[in-house]
Short mmCIF file of C-alpha atoms in Angstrom, two decimals:
data_model
loop_
_atom_site.label_atom_id
_atom_site.label_comp_id
_atom_site.label_asym_id
_atom_site.label_seq_id
_atom_site.Cartn_x
_atom_site.Cartn_y
_atom_site.Cartn_z
CA MET A 1179 29.07 -18.09 -0.24
CA THR A 1180 27.96 -15.64 2.43
CA THR A 1181 25.44 -12.92 1.67
CA THR A 1182 24.48 -9.86 3.66
CA GLN A 1183 20.83 -9.96 2.62
CA PRO A 1184 18.41 -12.76 3.41
CA GLU A 1185 16.96 -14.57 0.41
CA MET A 1186 13.47 -13.23 1.09
CA ASP A 1187 14.66 -9.62 0.94
CA ARG A 1188 16.27 -10.17 -2.45
CA LYS A 1189 13.15 -11.84 -3.87
CA ASP A 1190 11.01 -8.90 -2.75
CA ALA A 1191 13.38 -6.27 -4.11
CA PRO A 1192 12.19 -4.07 -6.99
CA GLU A 1193 14.57 -5.93 -9.31
CA HIS A 1194 12.17 -8.88 -8.93
CA PRO A 1195 8.88 -7.15 -9.79
CA ALA A 1196 6.52 -10.10 -9.43
CA GLY A 1197 7.62 -10.88 -5.87
CA ALA A 1198 7.63 -7.23 -4.83
CA GLU A 1199 4.18 -6.63 -6.29
CA GLN A 1200 2.67 -9.72 -4.67
CA ARG A 1201 4.16 -8.89 -1.29
CA ALA A 1202 3.03 -5.25 -1.54
CA ARG A 1203 -0.53 -6.27 -2.37
CA ARG A 1204 -0.58 -8.75 0.51
CA VAL A 1205 0.76 -6.15 2.94
CA GLN A 1206 -1.79 -3.63 1.63
CA ARG A 1207 -4.65 -6.08 2.13
CA GLU A 1208 -3.47 -6.94 5.65
CA ALA A 1209 -3.12 -3.25 6.55
CA VAL A 1210 -6.65 -2.50 5.38
CA GLU A 1211 -8.02 -5.49 7.31
CA THR A 1212 -6.15 -4.44 10.46
CA ALA A 1213 -7.24 -0.81 10.24
CA CYS A 1214 -10.85 -1.79 9.61
CA SER A 1215 -10.86 -4.28 12.48
CA HIS A 1216 -9.51 -1.58 14.83
CA LEU A 1217 -12.20 0.82 13.67
CA ALA A 1218 -14.84 -1.90 14.09
CA ALA A 1219 -13.61 -2.73 17.61
CA ASN A 1220 -14.07 0.93 18.54
CA GLY A 1221 -17.51 1.00 16.94
CA ALA A 1222 -16.28 3.55 14.42
CA LEU A 1223 -16.30 1.53 11.20
CA THR A 1224 -18.55 2.94 8.53
CA ALA A 1225 -18.66 2.12 4.83
CA GLU A 1226 -17.17 5.55 4.11
CA ARG A 1227 -14.26 4.97 6.50
CA GLN A 1228 -13.66 1.48 5.11
CA GLN A 1229 -13.42 2.91 1.59
CA ALA A 1230 -11.13 5.70 2.81
CA VAL A 1231 -8.76 3.19 4.43
CA ALA A 1232 -8.65 1.14 1.24
CA ARG A 1233 -7.96 4.21 -0.93
CA LEU A 1234 -5.16 5.40 1.34
CA ALA A 1235 -3.56 1.95 1.40
CA ALA A 1236 -3.71 1.70 -2.40
CA ARG A 1237 -2.16 5.13 -2.74
CA LEU A 1238 0.68 4.23 -0.38
CA ARG A 1239 1.36 1.03 -2.32
CA ARG A 1240 1.50 2.94 -5.59
CA ARG A 1241 3.92 5.48 -4.15
CA LEU A 1242 6.19 3.07 -2.30
CA VAL A 1243 6.20 -0.03 -4.49
CA ASP A 1244 4.69 0.43 -7.92
CA ARG A 1245 7.02 3.31 -8.84
CA SER A 1246 10.09 1.30 -7.79
CA VAL A 1247 8.88 -1.71 -9.77
CA ALA A 1248 8.24 0.44 -12.85
CA ALA A 1249 11.73 1.92 -12.58
CA ALA A 1250 13.27 -1.56 -12.22
CA ARG A 1251 11.45 -2.63 -15.38
CA GLY A 1252 12.79 0.41 -17.21
CA GLN A 1253 9.37 2.00 -17.48
CA GLY A 1254 8.75 5.63 -16.71
CA CYS A 1255 7.01 6.50 -13.48
CA ARG A 1256 3.56 7.91 -13.97
CA GLU A 1257 3.05 11.25 -12.31
CA ASP A 1258 -0.73 11.18 -12.64
CA ASP A 1259 -1.11 10.25 -8.98
CA GLU A 1260 -3.83 12.64 -7.91
CA ALA A 1261 -3.49 14.83 -4.85
CA LEU A 1262 -4.84 13.33 -1.67
CA ASP A 1263 -8.50 14.24 -1.37
CA PRO A 1264 -9.12 15.95 1.99
CA ALA A 1265 -12.52 14.23 2.12
CA VAL A 1266 -10.73 10.87 2.35
CA VAL A 1267 -8.81 11.96 5.43
CA ALA A 1268 -11.87 13.66 6.92
CA ALA A 1269 -13.86 10.44 6.53
CA LEU A 1270 -11.32 8.62 8.69
CA PHE A 1271 -11.21 11.16 11.48
CA SER A 1272 -14.72 12.57 11.58
CA GLU A 1273 -16.99 11.58 14.41
#
Protein backbone atom coordinates (compact mmCIF):
# COMPACT_ATOMS: atom_id res chain seq x y z
CA MET A 1 0.00 0.00 0.00
CA THR A 2 1.42 3.36 -1.02
CA THR A 3 0.96 6.42 1.16
CA THR A 4 1.54 10.06 0.39
CA GLN A 5 2.73 10.94 3.88
CA PRO A 6 5.83 9.52 5.55
CA GLU A 7 5.21 7.51 8.71
CA MET A 8 6.93 10.12 10.89
CA ASP A 9 4.58 12.87 9.70
CA ARG A 10 1.52 10.81 10.60
CA LYS A 11 2.87 9.98 14.07
CA ASP A 12 3.48 13.66 14.77
CA ALA A 13 0.08 14.78 13.51
CA PRO A 14 -2.37 16.28 16.01
CA GLU A 15 -4.47 13.11 15.77
CA HIS A 16 -1.62 11.43 17.68
CA PRO A 17 -1.30 13.85 20.61
CA ALA A 18 1.51 12.15 22.51
CA GLY A 19 3.87 12.15 19.53
CA ALA A 20 2.99 15.70 18.53
CA GLU A 21 3.46 16.99 22.07
CA GLN A 22 6.80 15.25 22.53
CA ARG A 23 8.10 16.49 19.21
CA ALA A 24 6.89 20.04 19.90
CA ARG A 25 8.60 20.12 23.28
CA ARG A 26 11.83 18.79 21.77
CA VAL A 27 11.72 21.37 18.98
CA GLN A 28 10.98 24.10 21.53
CA ARG A 29 13.93 23.06 23.69
CA GLU A 30 16.25 22.94 20.67
CA ALA A 31 15.07 26.37 19.49
CA VAL A 32 15.73 27.91 22.90
CA GLU A 33 19.18 26.30 23.06
CA THR A 34 20.03 27.53 19.55
CA ALA A 35 18.81 31.07 20.19
CA CYS A 36 20.67 31.26 23.49
CA SER A 37 23.87 29.91 21.96
CA HIS A 38 23.67 32.54 19.19
CA LEU A 39 23.16 35.27 21.78
CA ALA A 40 26.06 33.89 23.84
CA ALA A 41 28.34 33.78 20.78
CA ASN A 42 27.62 37.47 20.21
CA GLY A 43 28.22 38.25 23.88
CA ALA A 44 24.61 39.33 24.23
CA LEU A 45 23.18 36.57 26.43
CA THR A 46 21.79 37.81 29.71
CA ALA A 47 19.52 36.01 32.16
CA GLU A 48 16.69 38.33 31.12
CA ARG A 49 17.17 37.52 27.43
CA GLN A 50 17.40 33.80 28.15
CA GLN A 51 14.08 33.93 30.00
CA ALA A 52 12.52 35.98 27.20
CA VAL A 53 13.59 33.42 24.58
CA ALA A 54 12.13 30.59 26.67
CA ARG A 55 8.82 32.44 27.18
CA LEU A 56 8.48 33.21 23.48
CA ALA A 57 9.23 29.60 22.53
CA ALA A 58 6.66 28.29 25.01
CA ARG A 59 4.07 30.71 23.69
CA LEU A 60 4.71 29.63 20.10
CA ARG A 61 4.38 25.96 21.08
CA ARG A 62 1.07 26.64 22.81
CA ARG A 63 -0.28 28.49 19.79
CA LEU A 64 0.96 26.11 17.10
CA VAL A 65 0.75 22.70 18.75
CA ASP A 66 -1.16 22.61 22.01
CA ARG A 67 -4.33 24.08 20.49
CA SER A 68 -4.27 21.55 17.63
CA VAL A 69 -3.73 18.69 20.08
CA ALA A 70 -6.59 19.90 22.28
CA ALA A 71 -8.88 20.09 19.26
CA ALA A 72 -7.86 16.58 18.17
CA ARG A 73 -8.73 15.31 21.64
CA GLY A 74 -12.12 17.00 21.43
CA GLN A 75 -11.25 19.51 24.12
CA GLY A 76 -11.98 23.18 23.78
CA CYS A 77 -9.12 25.53 23.06
CA ARG A 78 -8.31 27.83 25.91
CA GLU A 79 -8.34 31.47 24.96
CA ASP A 80 -6.57 32.63 28.12
CA ASP A 81 -3.29 33.02 26.24
CA GLU A 82 -2.17 36.41 27.48
CA ALA A 83 -1.11 39.15 25.11
CA LEU A 84 2.57 39.25 24.34
CA ASP A 85 4.29 41.41 26.92
CA PRO A 86 6.29 44.15 25.16
CA ALA A 87 8.93 43.84 27.89
CA VAL A 88 9.67 40.30 26.68
CA VAL A 89 10.42 41.53 23.17
CA ALA A 90 12.33 44.55 24.47
CA ALA A 91 14.53 42.25 26.57
CA LEU A 92 15.58 40.40 23.43
CA PHE A 93 16.42 43.46 21.37
CA SER A 94 17.69 45.96 23.92
CA GLU A 95 21.37 46.72 24.03
